[in-house]
Tab-separated table of C-alpha atoms in Angstrom:
chain	number	residue	atom	x	y	z
A	944	ALA	CA	0.000	0.000	0.000
A	945	GLN	CA	1.115	3.543	-0.605
A	946	ARG	CA	2.562	5.311	2.407
A	947	VAL	CA	4.374	8.532	3.209
A	948	THR	CA	6.718	8.679	6.196
A	949	GLN	CA	7.981	11.804	7.868
A	950	PRO	CA	10.195	10.588	10.703
A	951	GLU	CA	10.508	13.889	12.557
A	952	LYS	CA	7.534	15.393	14.362
A	953	LEU	CA	9.523	18.478	15.305
A	954	LEU	CA	12.598	20.069	13.804
A	955	SER	CA	14.064	23.012	15.661
A	956	VAL	CA	16.848	25.139	14.131
A	957	PHE	CA	18.324	28.584	14.486
A	958	LYS	CA	17.866	31.318	11.916
A	959	GLY	CA	20.430	30.998	9.141
A	960	ALA	CA	21.005	27.285	9.690
A	961	PRO	CA	20.360	24.752	6.910
A	962	VAL	CA	17.120	22.803	7.055
A	963	GLU	CA	16.228	19.357	5.763
A	964	LEU	CA	12.778	17.885	6.348
A	965	LYS	CA	12.783	14.191	5.567
A	966	CYS	CA	10.166	12.368	3.558
A	967	ASN	CA	10.173	8.767	2.418
A	968	TYR	CA	7.461	7.073	0.443
A	969	SER	CA	6.415	3.598	-0.548
A	970	TYR	CA	4.577	3.149	-3.804
A	971	SER	CA	5.127	0.576	-6.506
A	972	GLY	CA	4.176	2.884	-9.345
A	973	SER	CA	5.434	6.277	-10.448
A	974	PRO	CA	4.081	8.826	-7.986
A	975	GLU	CA	3.859	12.553	-7.993
A	976	LEU	CA	5.256	14.066	-4.814
A	977	PHE	CA	4.295	17.309	-3.138
A	978	TRP	CA	5.151	19.400	-0.126
A	979	TYR	CA	2.275	21.245	1.548
A	980	VAL	CA	2.750	23.867	4.252
A	981	GLN	CA	0.484	25.270	6.940
A	982	TYR	CA	1.547	28.514	8.589
A	983	SER	CA	0.015	29.532	11.903
A	984	ARG	CA	-3.671	30.463	11.514
A	985	GLN	CA	-3.534	29.893	7.758
A	986	ARG	CA	-4.918	27.136	5.627
A	987	LEU	CA	-2.964	24.260	4.163
A	988	GLN	CA	-1.384	25.226	0.855
A	989	LEU	CA	0.874	23.740	-1.766
A	990	LEU	CA	4.543	24.657	-1.375
A	991	LEU	CA	6.064	22.780	-4.280
A	992	ARG	CA	5.692	19.729	-6.515
A	993	HIS	CA	8.510	17.533	-7.744
A	994	ILE	CA	7.602	17.626	-11.421
A	995	SER	CA	8.012	21.388	-11.540
A	996	ARG	CA	11.577	21.228	-10.225
A	997	GLU	CA	11.060	24.649	-8.742
A	998	SER	CA	12.433	26.589	-5.805
A	999	ILE	CA	9.752	28.220	-3.693
A	1000	LYS	CA	10.674	30.583	-0.841
A	1001	GLY	CA	14.185	29.152	-1.064
A	1002	PHE	CA	12.990	25.567	-0.590
A	1003	THR	CA	13.848	22.772	-3.000
A	1004	ALA	CA	13.053	19.074	-3.023
A	1005	ASP	CA	14.534	16.386	-5.224
A	1006	LEU	CA	12.841	13.106	-5.910
A	1007	ASN	CA	15.243	10.208	-5.346
A	1008	LYS	CA	13.571	7.125	-6.742
A	1009	GLY	CA	16.409	4.850	-5.629
A	1010	GLU	CA	15.980	5.867	-2.002
A	1011	THR	CA	12.243	6.584	-2.409
A	1012	SER	CA	12.787	9.951	-0.779
A	1013	PHE	CA	11.634	13.506	-1.359
A	1014	HIS	CA	13.406	15.555	1.277
A	1015	LEU	CA	12.708	19.291	1.556
A	1016	LYS	CA	15.767	21.514	1.888
A	1017	LYS	CA	16.625	25.143	2.461
A	1018	PRO	CA	20.189	26.387	2.895
A	1019	PHE	CA	19.392	29.242	5.302
A	1020	ALA	CA	16.264	29.023	7.437
A	1021	GLN	CA	14.236	32.144	8.243
A	1022	GLU	CA	11.910	32.720	11.189
A	1023	GLU	CA	8.960	33.018	8.804
A	1024	ASP	CA	9.602	29.433	7.687
A	1025	SER	CA	8.218	28.200	11.004
A	1026	ALA	CA	5.196	26.109	10.066
A	1027	MET	CA	3.825	22.596	9.729
A	1028	TYR	CA	5.095	20.793	6.628
A	1029	TYR	CA	3.374	17.795	5.050
A	1030	CYS	CA	4.809	15.550	2.387
A	1031	ALA	CA	2.228	13.951	0.114
A	1032	LEU	CA	2.047	11.681	-2.882
A	1033	ILE	CA	-0.591	11.068	-5.473
A	1034	MET	CA	-1.138	7.870	-7.345
A	1035	ASN	CA	-1.503	8.348	-11.057
A	1036	THR	CA	-4.120	5.653	-11.368
A	1037	GLY	CA	-7.847	5.895	-10.896
A	1038	PHE	CA	-9.137	8.744	-8.790
A	1039	GLN	CA	-6.290	11.030	-7.874
A	1040	LYS	CA	-6.122	10.974	-4.083
A	1041	LEU	CA	-3.421	12.577	-2.015
A	1042	VAL	CA	-1.747	10.452	0.657
A	1043	PHE	CA	-0.239	12.613	3.384
A	1044	GLY	CA	2.549	12.020	5.857
A	1045	THR	CA	2.116	12.826	9.539
A	1046	GLY	CA	3.803	16.203	9.145
A	1047	THR	CA	6.883	17.883	10.602
A	1048	ARG	CA	6.698	21.062	12.627
A	1049	LEU	CA	9.605	23.348	11.763
A	1050	LEU	CA	10.530	25.876	14.405
A	1051	VAL	CA	13.100	28.495	13.468
A	1052	SER	CA	14.444	30.449	16.421
A	1053	PRO	CA	16.153	33.850	16.213
B	325	GLU	CA	-12.784	35.738	-5.940
B	326	ALA	CA	-12.140	32.018	-6.449
B	327	ASP	CA	-11.943	30.355	-3.065
B	328	ILE	CA	-13.092	27.502	-0.830
B	329	TYR	CA	-15.378	28.386	2.050
B	330	GLN	CA	-16.172	26.349	5.132
B	331	THR	CA	-18.774	27.153	7.762
B	332	PRO	CA	-18.875	27.174	10.647
B	333	ARG	CA	-15.201	27.643	11.503
B	334	TYR	CA	-15.771	26.431	15.064
B	335	LEU	CA	-18.615	24.346	16.446
B	336	VAL	CA	-19.197	23.081	19.965
B	337	ILE	CA	-22.193	20.820	20.245
B	338	GLY	CA	-23.712	18.235	22.537
B	339	THR	CA	-23.805	14.493	22.004
B	340	GLY	CA	-26.639	13.230	19.853
B	341	LYS	CA	-27.143	16.393	17.820
B	342	LYS	CA	-27.319	16.352	14.044
B	343	ILE	CA	-24.788	18.645	12.392
B	344	THR	CA	-23.927	19.698	8.874
B	345	LEU	CA	-20.554	21.144	7.964
B	346	GLU	CA	-20.760	23.320	4.891
B	347	CYS	CA	-18.190	23.507	2.111
B	348	SER	CA	-18.502	25.595	-1.020
B	349	GLN	CA	-16.005	26.405	-3.716
B	350	THR	CA	-16.000	28.981	-6.457
B	351	MET	CA	-12.920	27.491	-8.113
B	352	GLY	CA	-14.932	25.696	-10.788
B	353	HIS	CA	-13.419	22.345	-9.753
B	354	ASP	CA	-15.128	19.021	-10.337
B	355	LYS	CA	-13.362	17.011	-7.621
B	356	MET	CA	-13.928	17.697	-3.951
B	357	TYR	CA	-12.693	16.061	-0.759
B	358	TRP	CA	-13.239	15.917	2.993
B	359	TYR	CA	-10.354	15.205	5.345
B	360	GLN	CA	-10.303	14.603	9.077
B	361	GLN	CA	-7.277	15.770	11.027
B	362	ASP	CA	-6.579	15.305	14.712
B	363	PRO	CA	-4.028	17.686	16.313
B	364	GLY	CA	-0.468	16.827	15.280
B	365	MET	CA	-1.597	13.958	13.119
B	366	GLU	CA	-1.842	13.337	9.405
B	367	LEU	CA	-4.831	14.171	7.249
B	368	HIS	CA	-7.156	11.259	6.597
B	369	LEU	CA	-9.405	11.257	3.549
B	370	ILE	CA	-12.969	10.424	4.619
B	371	HIS	CA	-15.021	11.322	1.512
B	372	TYR	CA	-14.474	12.426	-2.046
B	373	SER	CA	-16.497	13.261	-5.115
B	374	TYR	CA	-15.815	13.142	-8.826
B	375	GLY	CA	-18.653	15.541	-9.570
B	376	VAL	CA	-22.383	16.068	-9.194
B	377	ASN	CA	-24.212	13.011	-7.818
B	378	SER	CA	-20.903	11.194	-7.274
B	379	THR	CA	-19.652	10.475	-3.754
B	380	GLU	CA	-17.250	7.866	-2.439
B	381	LYS	CA	-15.922	6.872	0.957
B	382	GLY	CA	-12.288	7.588	1.599
B	383	ASP	CA	-9.512	5.675	3.296
B	384	LEU	CA	-10.649	6.367	6.857
B	385	SER	CA	-13.976	4.968	7.911
B	386	SER	CA	-16.334	7.700	8.998
B	387	GLU	CA	-19.887	7.772	10.289
B	388	SER	CA	-20.484	10.980	8.396
B	389	THR	CA	-22.259	11.235	5.052
B	390	VAL	CA	-21.870	13.667	2.176
B	391	SER	CA	-23.882	14.841	-0.801
B	392	ARG	CA	-23.013	16.567	-4.049
B	393	ILE	CA	-26.114	18.029	-5.633
B	394	ARG	CA	-24.346	21.072	-7.015
B	395	THR	CA	-20.811	21.285	-8.356
B	396	GLU	CA	-19.813	24.001	-5.925
B	397	HIS	CA	-21.364	22.537	-2.776
B	398	PHE	CA	-20.173	19.482	-0.787
B	399	PRO	CA	-21.733	19.368	2.693
B	400	LEU	CA	-20.840	16.783	5.337
B	401	THR	CA	-23.468	15.555	7.807
B	402	LEU	CA	-23.267	13.725	11.112
B	403	GLU	CA	-26.690	12.369	12.084
B	404	SER	CA	-25.799	11.930	15.749
B	405	ALA	CA	-22.622	13.580	16.968
B	406	ARG	CA	-20.437	11.804	19.529
B	407	PRO	CA	-17.292	12.889	21.415
B	408	SER	CA	-15.241	10.597	19.143
B	409	HIS	CA	-16.174	12.910	16.255
B	410	THR	CA	-14.242	15.760	17.842
B	411	SER	CA	-11.656	16.751	15.254
B	412	GLN	CA	-10.782	19.248	12.549
B	413	TYR	CA	-12.502	18.744	9.210
B	414	LEU	CA	-10.878	20.105	6.063
B	415	CYS	CA	-12.597	20.473	2.716
B	416	ALA	CA	-10.590	20.604	-0.506
B	417	SER	CA	-11.074	20.720	-4.250
B	418	SER	CA	-8.758	19.936	-7.118
B	419	ASP	CA	-8.072	20.795	-10.678
B	420	THR	CA	-5.911	19.068	-13.253
B	421	SER	CA	-6.178	21.611	-16.014
B	422	GLY	CA	-2.878	22.180	-17.727
B	423	GLY	CA	-1.661	18.811	-16.486
B	424	LEU	CA	-0.582	20.072	-13.069
B	425	TYR	CA	-2.404	18.563	-10.125
B	426	GLU	CA	-3.112	20.668	-7.061
B	427	GLN	CA	-5.555	20.419	-4.192
B	428	PHE	CA	-6.818	23.645	-2.673
B	429	PHE	CA	-7.934	23.589	0.946
B	430	GLY	CA	-10.543	25.466	2.877
B	431	PRO	CA	-9.860	27.012	6.313
B	432	GLY	CA	-11.327	24.041	8.162
B	433	THR	CA	-14.041	23.478	10.760
B	434	ARG	CA	-12.970	22.599	14.258
B	435	LEU	CA	-15.683	20.425	15.786
B	436	THR	CA	-15.964	19.689	19.502
B	437	VAL	CA	-18.637	17.280	20.697
B	438	LEU	CA	-19.295	17.366	24.433
């Protein structure tokens, strides 16, 4: 069965430090991977998707099919990056449903 | 403005009451979803819809029911609320136009059943 694992519930770093939020997935097919973010008192929103190969707010994520990982990285964390981050995958068969990980809370301290 | 609306945002209700959580979208999307999310936990899909008159149960079993009579409206109903239904409920819709998939989420309804 498809599954998304985010091993860290909380990641605490200082401003300016590098950040890596881990995400591993299990899916036998070819998934699409996403990172969603939820800032305090805001709704859940898409941060980036792997097929776009984009950098959003300084964040990047590379799909590693060999390691079945899609880790989110930023070289220099900012206080405004503090939020809840969810990794998600979508199966490209049948109805397109998102499968979410348990989320990682990123706390960036000054 | 294209958006997803959920009402009420907060609801505290007694056991046994019937409740309906409203979700409307002006995004023009065909697919809509309901998720349940407990604090600090992952989102669980409880219902989804391909379009009008189409509803399906999601991955997490739920005692709630949904209807989709209009494209923009996807209400969720609990016939008899219980404390175990206390949770946050998120509504979402999706679009695959242009080949890029994205789900858009509403602000959520936080339900507390006493």
